[in-house]
Coordinates of N, CA and C in Angstrom, one line a residue:
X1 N 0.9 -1.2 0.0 CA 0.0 0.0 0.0 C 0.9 1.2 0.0
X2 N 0.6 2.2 -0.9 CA 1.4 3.0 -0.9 C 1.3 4.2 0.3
X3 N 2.6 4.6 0.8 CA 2.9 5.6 2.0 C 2.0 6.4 1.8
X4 N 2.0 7.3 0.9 CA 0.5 8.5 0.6 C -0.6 8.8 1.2
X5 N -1.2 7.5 1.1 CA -2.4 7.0 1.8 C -2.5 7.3 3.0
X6 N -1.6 7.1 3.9 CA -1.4 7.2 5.4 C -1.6 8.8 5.6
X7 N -1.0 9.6 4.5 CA -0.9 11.2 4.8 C -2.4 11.6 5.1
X8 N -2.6 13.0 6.3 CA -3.3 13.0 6.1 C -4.1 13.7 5.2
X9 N -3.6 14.5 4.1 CA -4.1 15.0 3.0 C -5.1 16.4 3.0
X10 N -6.3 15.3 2.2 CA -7.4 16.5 2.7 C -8.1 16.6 3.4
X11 N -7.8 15.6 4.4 CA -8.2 15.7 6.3 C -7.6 16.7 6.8
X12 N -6.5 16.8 6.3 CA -6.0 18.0 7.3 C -6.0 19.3 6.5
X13 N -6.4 19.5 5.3 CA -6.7 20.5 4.4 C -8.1 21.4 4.9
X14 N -9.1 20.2 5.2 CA -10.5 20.7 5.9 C -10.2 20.6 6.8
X15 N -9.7 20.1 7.6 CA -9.6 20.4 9.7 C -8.7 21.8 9.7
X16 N -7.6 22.1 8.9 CA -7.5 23.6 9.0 C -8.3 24.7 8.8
X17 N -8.5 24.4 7.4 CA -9.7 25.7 7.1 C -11.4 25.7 7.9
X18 N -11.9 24.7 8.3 CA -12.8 24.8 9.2 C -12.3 25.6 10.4
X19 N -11.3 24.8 11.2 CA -10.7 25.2 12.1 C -10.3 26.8 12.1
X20 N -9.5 27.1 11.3 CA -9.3 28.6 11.2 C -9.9 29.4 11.3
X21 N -11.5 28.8 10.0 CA -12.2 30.6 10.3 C -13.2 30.8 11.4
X22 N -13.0 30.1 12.6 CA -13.4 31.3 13.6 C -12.2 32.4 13.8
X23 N -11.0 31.8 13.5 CA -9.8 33.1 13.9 C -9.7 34.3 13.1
X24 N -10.6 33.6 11.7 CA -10.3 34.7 10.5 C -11.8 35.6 10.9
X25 N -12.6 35.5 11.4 CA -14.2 35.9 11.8 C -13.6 37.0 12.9
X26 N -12.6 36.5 13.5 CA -12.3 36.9 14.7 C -11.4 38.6 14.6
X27 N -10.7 38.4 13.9 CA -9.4 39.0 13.4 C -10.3 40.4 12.6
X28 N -11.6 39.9 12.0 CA -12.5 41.0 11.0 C -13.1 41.7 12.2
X29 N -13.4 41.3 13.3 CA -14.6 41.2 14.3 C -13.6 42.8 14.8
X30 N -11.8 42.7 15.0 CA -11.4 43.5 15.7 C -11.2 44.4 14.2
X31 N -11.1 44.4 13.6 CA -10.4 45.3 12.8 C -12.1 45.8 12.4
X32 N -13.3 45.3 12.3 CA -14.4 46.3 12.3 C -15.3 46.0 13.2
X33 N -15.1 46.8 14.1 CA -15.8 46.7 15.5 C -16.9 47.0 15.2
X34 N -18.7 46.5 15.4 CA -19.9 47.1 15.2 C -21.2 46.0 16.2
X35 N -21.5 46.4 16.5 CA -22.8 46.2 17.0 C -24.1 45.8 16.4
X36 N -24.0 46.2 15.5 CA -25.1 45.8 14.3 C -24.5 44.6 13.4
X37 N -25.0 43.9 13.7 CA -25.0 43.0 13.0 C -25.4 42.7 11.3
X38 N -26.6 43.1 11.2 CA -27.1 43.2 10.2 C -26.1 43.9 9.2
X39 N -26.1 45.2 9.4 CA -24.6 46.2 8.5 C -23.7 44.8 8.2
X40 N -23.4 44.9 9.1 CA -21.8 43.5 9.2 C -22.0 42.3 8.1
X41 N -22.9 41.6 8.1 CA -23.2 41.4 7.2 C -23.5 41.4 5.8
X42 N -24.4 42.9 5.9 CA -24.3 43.3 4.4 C -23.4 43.7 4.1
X43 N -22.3 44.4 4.6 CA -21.2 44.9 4.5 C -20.5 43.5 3.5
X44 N -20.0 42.0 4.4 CA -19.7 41.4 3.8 C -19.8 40.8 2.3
X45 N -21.7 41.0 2.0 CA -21.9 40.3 0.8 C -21.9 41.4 -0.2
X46 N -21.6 42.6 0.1 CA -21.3 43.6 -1.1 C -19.8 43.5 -1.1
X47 N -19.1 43.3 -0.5 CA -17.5 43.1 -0.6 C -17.3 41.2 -0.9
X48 N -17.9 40.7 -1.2 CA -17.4 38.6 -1.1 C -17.5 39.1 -2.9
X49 N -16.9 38.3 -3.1 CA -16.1 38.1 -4.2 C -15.3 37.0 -4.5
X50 N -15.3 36.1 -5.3 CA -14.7 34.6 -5.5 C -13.3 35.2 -5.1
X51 N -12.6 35.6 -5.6 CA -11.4 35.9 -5.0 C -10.7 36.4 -3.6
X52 N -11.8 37.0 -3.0 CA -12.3 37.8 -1.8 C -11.9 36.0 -0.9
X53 N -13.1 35.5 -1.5 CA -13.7 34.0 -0.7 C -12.1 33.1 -0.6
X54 N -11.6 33.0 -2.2 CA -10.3 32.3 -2.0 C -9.5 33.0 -0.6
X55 N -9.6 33.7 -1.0 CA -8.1 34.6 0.3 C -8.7 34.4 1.7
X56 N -10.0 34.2 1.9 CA -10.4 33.6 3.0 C -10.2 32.3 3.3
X57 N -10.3 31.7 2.7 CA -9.9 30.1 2.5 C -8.5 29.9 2.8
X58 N -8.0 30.5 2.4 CA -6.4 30.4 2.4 C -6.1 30.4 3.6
X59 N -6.3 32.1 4.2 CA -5.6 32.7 5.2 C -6.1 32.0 6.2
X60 N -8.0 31.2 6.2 CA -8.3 29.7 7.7 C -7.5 29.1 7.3
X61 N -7.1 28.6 6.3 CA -6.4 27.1 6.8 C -4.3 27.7 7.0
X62 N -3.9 28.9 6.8 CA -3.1 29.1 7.4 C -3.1 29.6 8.8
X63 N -3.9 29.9 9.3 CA -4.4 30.2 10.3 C -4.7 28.9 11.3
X64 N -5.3 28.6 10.6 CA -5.6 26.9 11.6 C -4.6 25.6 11.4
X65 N -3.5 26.0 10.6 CA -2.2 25.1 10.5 C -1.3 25.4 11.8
X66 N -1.2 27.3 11.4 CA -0.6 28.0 12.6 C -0.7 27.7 14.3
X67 N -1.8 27.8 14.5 CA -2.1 28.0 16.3 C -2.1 26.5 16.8
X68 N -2.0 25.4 15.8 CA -2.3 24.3 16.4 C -1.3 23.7 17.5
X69 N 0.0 24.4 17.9 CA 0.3 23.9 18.7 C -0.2 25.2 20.0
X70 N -0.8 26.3 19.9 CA -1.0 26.7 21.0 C -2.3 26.2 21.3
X71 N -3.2 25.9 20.3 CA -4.7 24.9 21.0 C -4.3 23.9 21.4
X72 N -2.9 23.0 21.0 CA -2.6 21.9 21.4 C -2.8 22.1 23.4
X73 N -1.8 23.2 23.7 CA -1.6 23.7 25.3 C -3.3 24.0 26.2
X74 N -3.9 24.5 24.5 CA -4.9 24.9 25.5 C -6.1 24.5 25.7
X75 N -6.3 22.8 24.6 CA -6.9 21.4 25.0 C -6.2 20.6 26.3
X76 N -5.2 20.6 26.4 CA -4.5 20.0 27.9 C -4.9 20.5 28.7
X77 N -4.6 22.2 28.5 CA -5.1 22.9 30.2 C -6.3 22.5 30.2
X78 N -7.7 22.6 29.2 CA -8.8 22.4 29.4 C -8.9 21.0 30.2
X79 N -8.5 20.0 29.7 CA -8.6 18.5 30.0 C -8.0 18.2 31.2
X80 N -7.2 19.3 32.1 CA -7.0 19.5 33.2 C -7.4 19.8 34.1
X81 N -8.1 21.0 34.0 CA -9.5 22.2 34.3 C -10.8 20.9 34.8
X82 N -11.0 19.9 34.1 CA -12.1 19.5 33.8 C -11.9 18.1 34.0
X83 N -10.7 17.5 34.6 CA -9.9 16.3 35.2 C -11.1 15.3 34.1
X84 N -10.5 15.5 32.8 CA -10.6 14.2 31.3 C -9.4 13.9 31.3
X85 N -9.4 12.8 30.7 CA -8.4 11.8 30.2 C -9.0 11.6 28.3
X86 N -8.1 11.8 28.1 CA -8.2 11.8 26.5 C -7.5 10.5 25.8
X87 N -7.0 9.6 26.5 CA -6.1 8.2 26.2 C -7.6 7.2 26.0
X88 N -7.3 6.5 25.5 CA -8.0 5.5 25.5 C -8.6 4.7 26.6
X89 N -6.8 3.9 27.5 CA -7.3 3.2 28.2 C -6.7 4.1 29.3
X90 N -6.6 5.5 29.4 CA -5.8 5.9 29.8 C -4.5 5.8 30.7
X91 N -4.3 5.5 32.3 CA -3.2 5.2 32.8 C -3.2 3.6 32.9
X92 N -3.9 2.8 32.5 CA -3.9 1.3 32.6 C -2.9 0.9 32.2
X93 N -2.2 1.3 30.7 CA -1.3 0.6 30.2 C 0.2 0.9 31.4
X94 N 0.6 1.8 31.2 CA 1.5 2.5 32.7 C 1.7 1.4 33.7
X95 N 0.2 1.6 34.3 CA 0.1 0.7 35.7 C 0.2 -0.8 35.4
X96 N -0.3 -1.6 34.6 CA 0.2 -2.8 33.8 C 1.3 -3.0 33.7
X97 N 1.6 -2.1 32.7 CA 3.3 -2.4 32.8 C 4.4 -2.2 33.6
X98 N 4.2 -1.4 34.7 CA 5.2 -1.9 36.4 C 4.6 -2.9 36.7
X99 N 3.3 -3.2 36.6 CA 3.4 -4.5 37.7 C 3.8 -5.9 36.7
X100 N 3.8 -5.9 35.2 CA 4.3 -6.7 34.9 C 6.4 -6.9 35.1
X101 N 6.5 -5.5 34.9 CA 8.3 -5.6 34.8 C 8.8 -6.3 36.6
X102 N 7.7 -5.6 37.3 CA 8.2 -6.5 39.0 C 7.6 -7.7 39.2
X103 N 6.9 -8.2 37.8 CA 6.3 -9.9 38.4 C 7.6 -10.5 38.0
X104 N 7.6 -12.0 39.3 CA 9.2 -12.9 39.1 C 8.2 -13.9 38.2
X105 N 6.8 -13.8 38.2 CA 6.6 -15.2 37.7 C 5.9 -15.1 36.8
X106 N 5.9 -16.4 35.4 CA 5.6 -16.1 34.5 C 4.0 -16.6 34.4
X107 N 3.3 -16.0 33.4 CA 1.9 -16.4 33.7 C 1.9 -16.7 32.2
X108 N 0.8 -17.5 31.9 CA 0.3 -18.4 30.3 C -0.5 -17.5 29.6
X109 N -0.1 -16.8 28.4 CA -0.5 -15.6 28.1 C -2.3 -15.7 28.4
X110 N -2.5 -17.1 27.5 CA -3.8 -17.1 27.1 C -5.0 -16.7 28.4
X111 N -4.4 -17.0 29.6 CA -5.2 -16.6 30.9 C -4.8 -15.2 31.3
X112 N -3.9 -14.4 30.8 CA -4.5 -12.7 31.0 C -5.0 -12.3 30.1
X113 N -5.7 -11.2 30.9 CA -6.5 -10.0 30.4 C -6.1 -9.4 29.5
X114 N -7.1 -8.6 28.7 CA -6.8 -8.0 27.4 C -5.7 -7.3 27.5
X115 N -6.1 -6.4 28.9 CA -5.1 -5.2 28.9 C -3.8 -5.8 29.2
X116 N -3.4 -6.8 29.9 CA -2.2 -7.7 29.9 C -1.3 -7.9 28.7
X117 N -2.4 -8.5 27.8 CA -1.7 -9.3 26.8 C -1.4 -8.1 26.0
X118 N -2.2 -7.2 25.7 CA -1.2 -5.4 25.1 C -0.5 -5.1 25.7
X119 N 0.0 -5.0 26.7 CA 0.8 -4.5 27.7 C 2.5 -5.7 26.9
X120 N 2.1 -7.0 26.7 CA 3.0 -7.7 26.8 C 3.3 -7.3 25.3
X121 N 2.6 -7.5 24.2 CA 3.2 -7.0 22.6 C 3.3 -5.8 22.8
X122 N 3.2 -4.5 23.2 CA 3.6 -3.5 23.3 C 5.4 -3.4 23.6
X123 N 5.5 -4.4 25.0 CA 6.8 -4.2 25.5 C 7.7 -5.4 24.4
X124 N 7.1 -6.0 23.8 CA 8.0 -6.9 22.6 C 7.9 -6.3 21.4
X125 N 7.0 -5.4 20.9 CA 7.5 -5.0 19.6 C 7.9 -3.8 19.3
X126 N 7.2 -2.9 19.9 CA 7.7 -1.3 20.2 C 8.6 -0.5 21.6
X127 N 8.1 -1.5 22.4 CA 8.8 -1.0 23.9 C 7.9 0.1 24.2
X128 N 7.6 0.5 25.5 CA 6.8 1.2 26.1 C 7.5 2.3 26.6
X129 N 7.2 3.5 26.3 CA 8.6 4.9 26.8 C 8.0 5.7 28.1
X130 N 8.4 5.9 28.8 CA 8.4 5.9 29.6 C 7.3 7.3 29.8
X131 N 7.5 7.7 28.9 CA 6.3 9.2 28.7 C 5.3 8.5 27.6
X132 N 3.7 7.8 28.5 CA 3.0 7.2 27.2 C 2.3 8.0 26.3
X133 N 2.2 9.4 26.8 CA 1.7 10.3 25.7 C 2.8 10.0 24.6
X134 N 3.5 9.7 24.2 CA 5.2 9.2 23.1 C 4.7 8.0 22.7
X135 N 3.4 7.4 23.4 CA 3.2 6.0 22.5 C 2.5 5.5 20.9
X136 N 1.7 6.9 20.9 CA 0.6 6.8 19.5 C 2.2 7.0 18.6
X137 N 2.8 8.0 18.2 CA 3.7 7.9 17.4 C 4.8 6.8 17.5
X138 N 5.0 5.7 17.8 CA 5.5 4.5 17.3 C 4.5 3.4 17.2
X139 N 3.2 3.7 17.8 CA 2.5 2.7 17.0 C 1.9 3.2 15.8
X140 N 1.6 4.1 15.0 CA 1.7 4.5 14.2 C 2.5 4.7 13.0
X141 N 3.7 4.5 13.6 CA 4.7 3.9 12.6 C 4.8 2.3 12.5
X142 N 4.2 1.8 13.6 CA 4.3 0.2 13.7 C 3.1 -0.3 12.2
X143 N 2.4 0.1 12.4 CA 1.1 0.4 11.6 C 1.1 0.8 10.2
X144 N 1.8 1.4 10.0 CA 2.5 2.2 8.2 C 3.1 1.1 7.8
X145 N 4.3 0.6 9.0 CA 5.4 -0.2 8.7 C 4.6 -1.6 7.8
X146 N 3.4 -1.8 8.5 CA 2.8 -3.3 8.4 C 1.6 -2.8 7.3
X147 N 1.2 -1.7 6.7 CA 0.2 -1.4 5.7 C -1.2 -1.7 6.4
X148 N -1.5 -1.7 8.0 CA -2.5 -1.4 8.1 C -3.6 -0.3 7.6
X149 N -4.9 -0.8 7.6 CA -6.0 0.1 7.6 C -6.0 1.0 9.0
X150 N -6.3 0.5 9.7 CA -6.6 1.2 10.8 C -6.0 2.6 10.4
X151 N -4.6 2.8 10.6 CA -3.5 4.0 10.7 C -4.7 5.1 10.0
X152 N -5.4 4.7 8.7 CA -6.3 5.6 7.6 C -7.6 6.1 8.4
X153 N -7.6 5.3 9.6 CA -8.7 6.0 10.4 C -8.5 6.5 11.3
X154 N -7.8 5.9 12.0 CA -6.6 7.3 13.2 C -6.8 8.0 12.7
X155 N -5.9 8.5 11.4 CA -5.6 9.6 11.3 C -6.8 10.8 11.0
X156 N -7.6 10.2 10.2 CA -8.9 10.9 10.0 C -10.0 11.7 11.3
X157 N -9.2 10.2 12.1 CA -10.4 10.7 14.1 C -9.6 12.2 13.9
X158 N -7.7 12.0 14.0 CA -6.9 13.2 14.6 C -7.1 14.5 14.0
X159 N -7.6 14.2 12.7 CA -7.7 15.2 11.7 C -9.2 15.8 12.3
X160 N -10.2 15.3 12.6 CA -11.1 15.8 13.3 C -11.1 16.3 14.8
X161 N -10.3 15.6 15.5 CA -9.8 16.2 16.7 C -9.1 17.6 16.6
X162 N -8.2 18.0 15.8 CA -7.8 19.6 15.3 C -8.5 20.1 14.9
X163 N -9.5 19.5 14.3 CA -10.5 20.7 13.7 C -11.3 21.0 14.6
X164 N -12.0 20.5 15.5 CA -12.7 20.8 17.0 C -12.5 21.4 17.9
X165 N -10.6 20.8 18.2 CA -10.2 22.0 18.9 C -9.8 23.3 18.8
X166 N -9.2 23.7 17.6 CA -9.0 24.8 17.0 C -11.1 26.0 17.0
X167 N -11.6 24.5 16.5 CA -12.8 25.5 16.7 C -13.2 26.0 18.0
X168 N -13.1 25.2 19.0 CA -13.6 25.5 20.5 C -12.3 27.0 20.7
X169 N -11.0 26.7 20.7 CA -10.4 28.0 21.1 C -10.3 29.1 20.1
X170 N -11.2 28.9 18.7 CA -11.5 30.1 17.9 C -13.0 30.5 18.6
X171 N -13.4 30.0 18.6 CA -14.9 30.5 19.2 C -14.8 31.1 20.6
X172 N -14.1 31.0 21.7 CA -14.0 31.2 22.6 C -12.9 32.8 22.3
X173 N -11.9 32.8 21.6 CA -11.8 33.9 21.1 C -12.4 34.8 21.0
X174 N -13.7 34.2 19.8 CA -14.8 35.3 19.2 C -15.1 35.7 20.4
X175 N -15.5 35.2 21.1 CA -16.5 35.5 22.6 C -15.9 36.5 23.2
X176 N -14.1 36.2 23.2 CA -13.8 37.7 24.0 C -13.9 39.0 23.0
X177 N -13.1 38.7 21.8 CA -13.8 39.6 20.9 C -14.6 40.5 20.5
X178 N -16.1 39.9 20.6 CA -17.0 40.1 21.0 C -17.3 41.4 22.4
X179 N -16.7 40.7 22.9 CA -16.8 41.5 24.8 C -15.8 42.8 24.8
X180 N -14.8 42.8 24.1 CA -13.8 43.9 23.8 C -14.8 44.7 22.9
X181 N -15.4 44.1 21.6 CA -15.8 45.4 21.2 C -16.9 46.4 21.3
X182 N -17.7 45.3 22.8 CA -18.7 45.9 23.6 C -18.2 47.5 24.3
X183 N -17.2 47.2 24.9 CA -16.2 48.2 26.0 C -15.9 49.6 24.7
X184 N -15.3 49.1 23.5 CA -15.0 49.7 22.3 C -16.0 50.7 21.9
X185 N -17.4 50.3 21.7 CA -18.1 50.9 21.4 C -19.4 51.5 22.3
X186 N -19.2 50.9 23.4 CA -19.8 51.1 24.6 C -21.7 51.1 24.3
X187 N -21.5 50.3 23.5 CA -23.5 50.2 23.3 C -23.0 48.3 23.5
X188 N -24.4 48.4 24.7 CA -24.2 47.0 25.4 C -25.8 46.5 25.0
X189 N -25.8 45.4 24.1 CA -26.9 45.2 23.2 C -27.3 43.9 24.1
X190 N -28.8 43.2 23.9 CA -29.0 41.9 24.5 C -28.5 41.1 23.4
X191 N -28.6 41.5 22.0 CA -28.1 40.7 20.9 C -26.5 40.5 21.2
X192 N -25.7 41.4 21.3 CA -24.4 40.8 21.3 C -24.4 40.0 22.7
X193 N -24.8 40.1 24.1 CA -24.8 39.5 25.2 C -24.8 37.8 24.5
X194 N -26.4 37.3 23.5 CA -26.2 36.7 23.7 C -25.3 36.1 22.5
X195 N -25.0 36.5 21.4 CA -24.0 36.4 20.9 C -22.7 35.6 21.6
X196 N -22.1 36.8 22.7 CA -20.8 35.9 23.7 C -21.3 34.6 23.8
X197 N -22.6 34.0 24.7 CA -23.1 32.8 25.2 C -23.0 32.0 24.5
X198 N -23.8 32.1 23.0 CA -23.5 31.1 22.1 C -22.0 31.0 21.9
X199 N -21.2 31.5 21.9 CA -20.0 31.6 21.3 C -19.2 31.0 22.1
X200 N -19.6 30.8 23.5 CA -19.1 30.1 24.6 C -19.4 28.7 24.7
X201 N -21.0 28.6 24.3 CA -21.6 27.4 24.3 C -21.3 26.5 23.2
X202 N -20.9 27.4 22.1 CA -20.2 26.0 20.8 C -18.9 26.2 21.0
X203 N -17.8 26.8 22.1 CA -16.5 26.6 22.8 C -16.5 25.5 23.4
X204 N -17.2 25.3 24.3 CA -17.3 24.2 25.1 C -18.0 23.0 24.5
X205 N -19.2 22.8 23.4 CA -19.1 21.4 22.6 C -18.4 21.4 22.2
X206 N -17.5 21.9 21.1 CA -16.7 21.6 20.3 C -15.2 21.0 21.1
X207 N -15.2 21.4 22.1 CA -13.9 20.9 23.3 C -14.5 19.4 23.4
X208 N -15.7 19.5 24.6 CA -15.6 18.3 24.3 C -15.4 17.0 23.2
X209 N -16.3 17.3 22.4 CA -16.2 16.8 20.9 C -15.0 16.6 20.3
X210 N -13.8 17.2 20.5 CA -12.4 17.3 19.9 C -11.9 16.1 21.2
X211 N -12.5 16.0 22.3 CA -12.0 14.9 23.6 C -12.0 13.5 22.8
X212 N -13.0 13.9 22.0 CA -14.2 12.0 22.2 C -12.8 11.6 20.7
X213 N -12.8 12.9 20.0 CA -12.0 12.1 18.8 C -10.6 11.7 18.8
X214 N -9.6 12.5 19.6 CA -8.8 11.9 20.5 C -8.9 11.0 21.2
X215 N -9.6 10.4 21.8 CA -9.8 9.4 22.5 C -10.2 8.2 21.4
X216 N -10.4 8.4 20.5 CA -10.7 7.4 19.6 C -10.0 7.1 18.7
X217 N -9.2 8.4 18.3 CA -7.4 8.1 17.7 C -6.7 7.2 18.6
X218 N -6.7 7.0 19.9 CA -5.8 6.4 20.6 C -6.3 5.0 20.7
X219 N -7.5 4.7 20.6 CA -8.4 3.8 20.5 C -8.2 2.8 19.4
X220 N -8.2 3.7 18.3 CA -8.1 3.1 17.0 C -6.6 2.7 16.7
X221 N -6.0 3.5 17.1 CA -4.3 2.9 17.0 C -3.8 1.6 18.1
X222 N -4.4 2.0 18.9 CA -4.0 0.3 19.9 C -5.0 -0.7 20.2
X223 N -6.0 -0.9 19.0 CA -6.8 -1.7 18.9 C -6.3 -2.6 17.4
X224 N -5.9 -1.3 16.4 CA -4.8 -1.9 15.4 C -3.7 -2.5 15.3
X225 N -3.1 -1.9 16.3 CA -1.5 -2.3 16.8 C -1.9 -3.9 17.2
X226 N -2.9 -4.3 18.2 CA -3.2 -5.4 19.2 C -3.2 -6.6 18.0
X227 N -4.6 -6.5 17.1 CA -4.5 -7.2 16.0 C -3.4 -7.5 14.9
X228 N -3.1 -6.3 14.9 CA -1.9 -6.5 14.0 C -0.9 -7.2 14.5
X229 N -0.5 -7.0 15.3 CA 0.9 -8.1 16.4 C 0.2 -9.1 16.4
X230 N -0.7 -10.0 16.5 CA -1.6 -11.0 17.1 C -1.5 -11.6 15.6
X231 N -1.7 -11.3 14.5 CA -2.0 -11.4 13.1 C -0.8 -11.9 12.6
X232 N 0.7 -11.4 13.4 CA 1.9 -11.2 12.8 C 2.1 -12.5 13.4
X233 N 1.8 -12.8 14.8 CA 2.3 -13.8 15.6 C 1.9 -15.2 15.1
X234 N 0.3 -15.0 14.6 CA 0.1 -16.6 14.2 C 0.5 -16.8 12.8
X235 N 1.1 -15.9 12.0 CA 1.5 -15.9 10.5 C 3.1 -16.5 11.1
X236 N 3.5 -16.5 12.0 CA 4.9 -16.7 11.9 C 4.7 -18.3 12.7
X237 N 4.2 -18.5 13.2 CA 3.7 -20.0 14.0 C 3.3 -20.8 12.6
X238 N 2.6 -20.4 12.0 CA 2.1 -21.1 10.8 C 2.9 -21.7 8.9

């Protein structure tokens, strides 16, 4: 199967430019501060222009290429704030694997537990690093290396997972935005009030929602990995 395939392409072409244009919404919001909405608006569709539209397109998805390592910080803090776990199995694998490295005795694979027997092809084919957030990228490569499917779906969860989160900390943006150009203009409307709320309120789905697909990248990679080693083991017995 060719390498290509694994890229993620135009997953990550749309998870930027979705992602982006709340920043590019945002960025117009301060450079024309107004209250009226309506204007703002029409303002827009007498100025949009296919070419207008391209350079918007552009500038989201350089925009939402850009900040992705500062939403990266600011999905963690959140999932800290809010004590989630965005791993799979999250600290299981960790805690499995001390208590397997201090067992003296050996047990028959076929009588442990799932999480055991991963625990055990993990530490025989990739080795477990000692920081498991460092684990998706060597199973990942374990995955390429073997022409799995799965890797094609990972990557599509992860490519959804940026676009989520980028939207939750562009929207949350707008929100302050929003609140700055209240102070700016000093006319305090119930429409922009609730303007900020929504803007808050699709901040926080879209966080969550960027959790679930992370959690399912990690999911899908060590659910792949599991089979795949298991696949490799009875092909070599055989």
């Amino acid at each position: 199967m060719e390498q290509l395939k694994f890229a993620l392409g135009e997953y990550e072409i749309f998870a930027s430019i979705v992602g982006g244009s709340p920043l590019v919404l945002a960025i117009f919001l301060i450079c024309n501060p107004s209250n009226n909405f309506q204007n703002l608006l029409s303002t827009v569709n007498n100025n949009l222009s296919i070419p207008v539209a391209l350079l918007i397109v552009f500038f989201s998805y350089i925009l939402g290429g850009s900040v992705q390592g500062i939403t990266w910080k600011y999905f963690l803090f959140l999932c800290n704030l809010f004590h989630l776990d965005y791993s799979y199995l999250g600290s299981v694998i960790s805690e499995r694997n001390a208590l397997i490295a201090q067992s003296s005795q050996t047990q028959i694979p076929s009588v442990l537990e799932f999480e055991d027997k991963l625990v055990l092809l993990l530490r025989e084919k990739i080795g477990i690093p000692k920081n498991v957030n460092k684990l998706n990228s060597r199973l990942t490569a374990y995955l390429k290396e073997r022409s799995s499917l799965a890797v094609v779906t990972a990557e599509s969860f992860m490519a959804n997972h940026i676009m989520y989160r980028n939207m939750s900390f562009g929207f949350l943006l707008l929100s302050v935005v929003v609140l700055i150009n209240l102070l700016r203009t000093g006319l305090f409307t119930f429409e922009q009030l609730v303007l900020v709320l929504l803007f808050l309120l699709i901040s926080y789905l879209t966080f969550f929602r960027s959790v679930s697909f992370k959690s399912w990248n990690s999911r899908e990679l060590l659910l792949g990995f599991y089979f795949s080693a298991c696949n490799s083991a009875v092909t070599k017995v055989s």
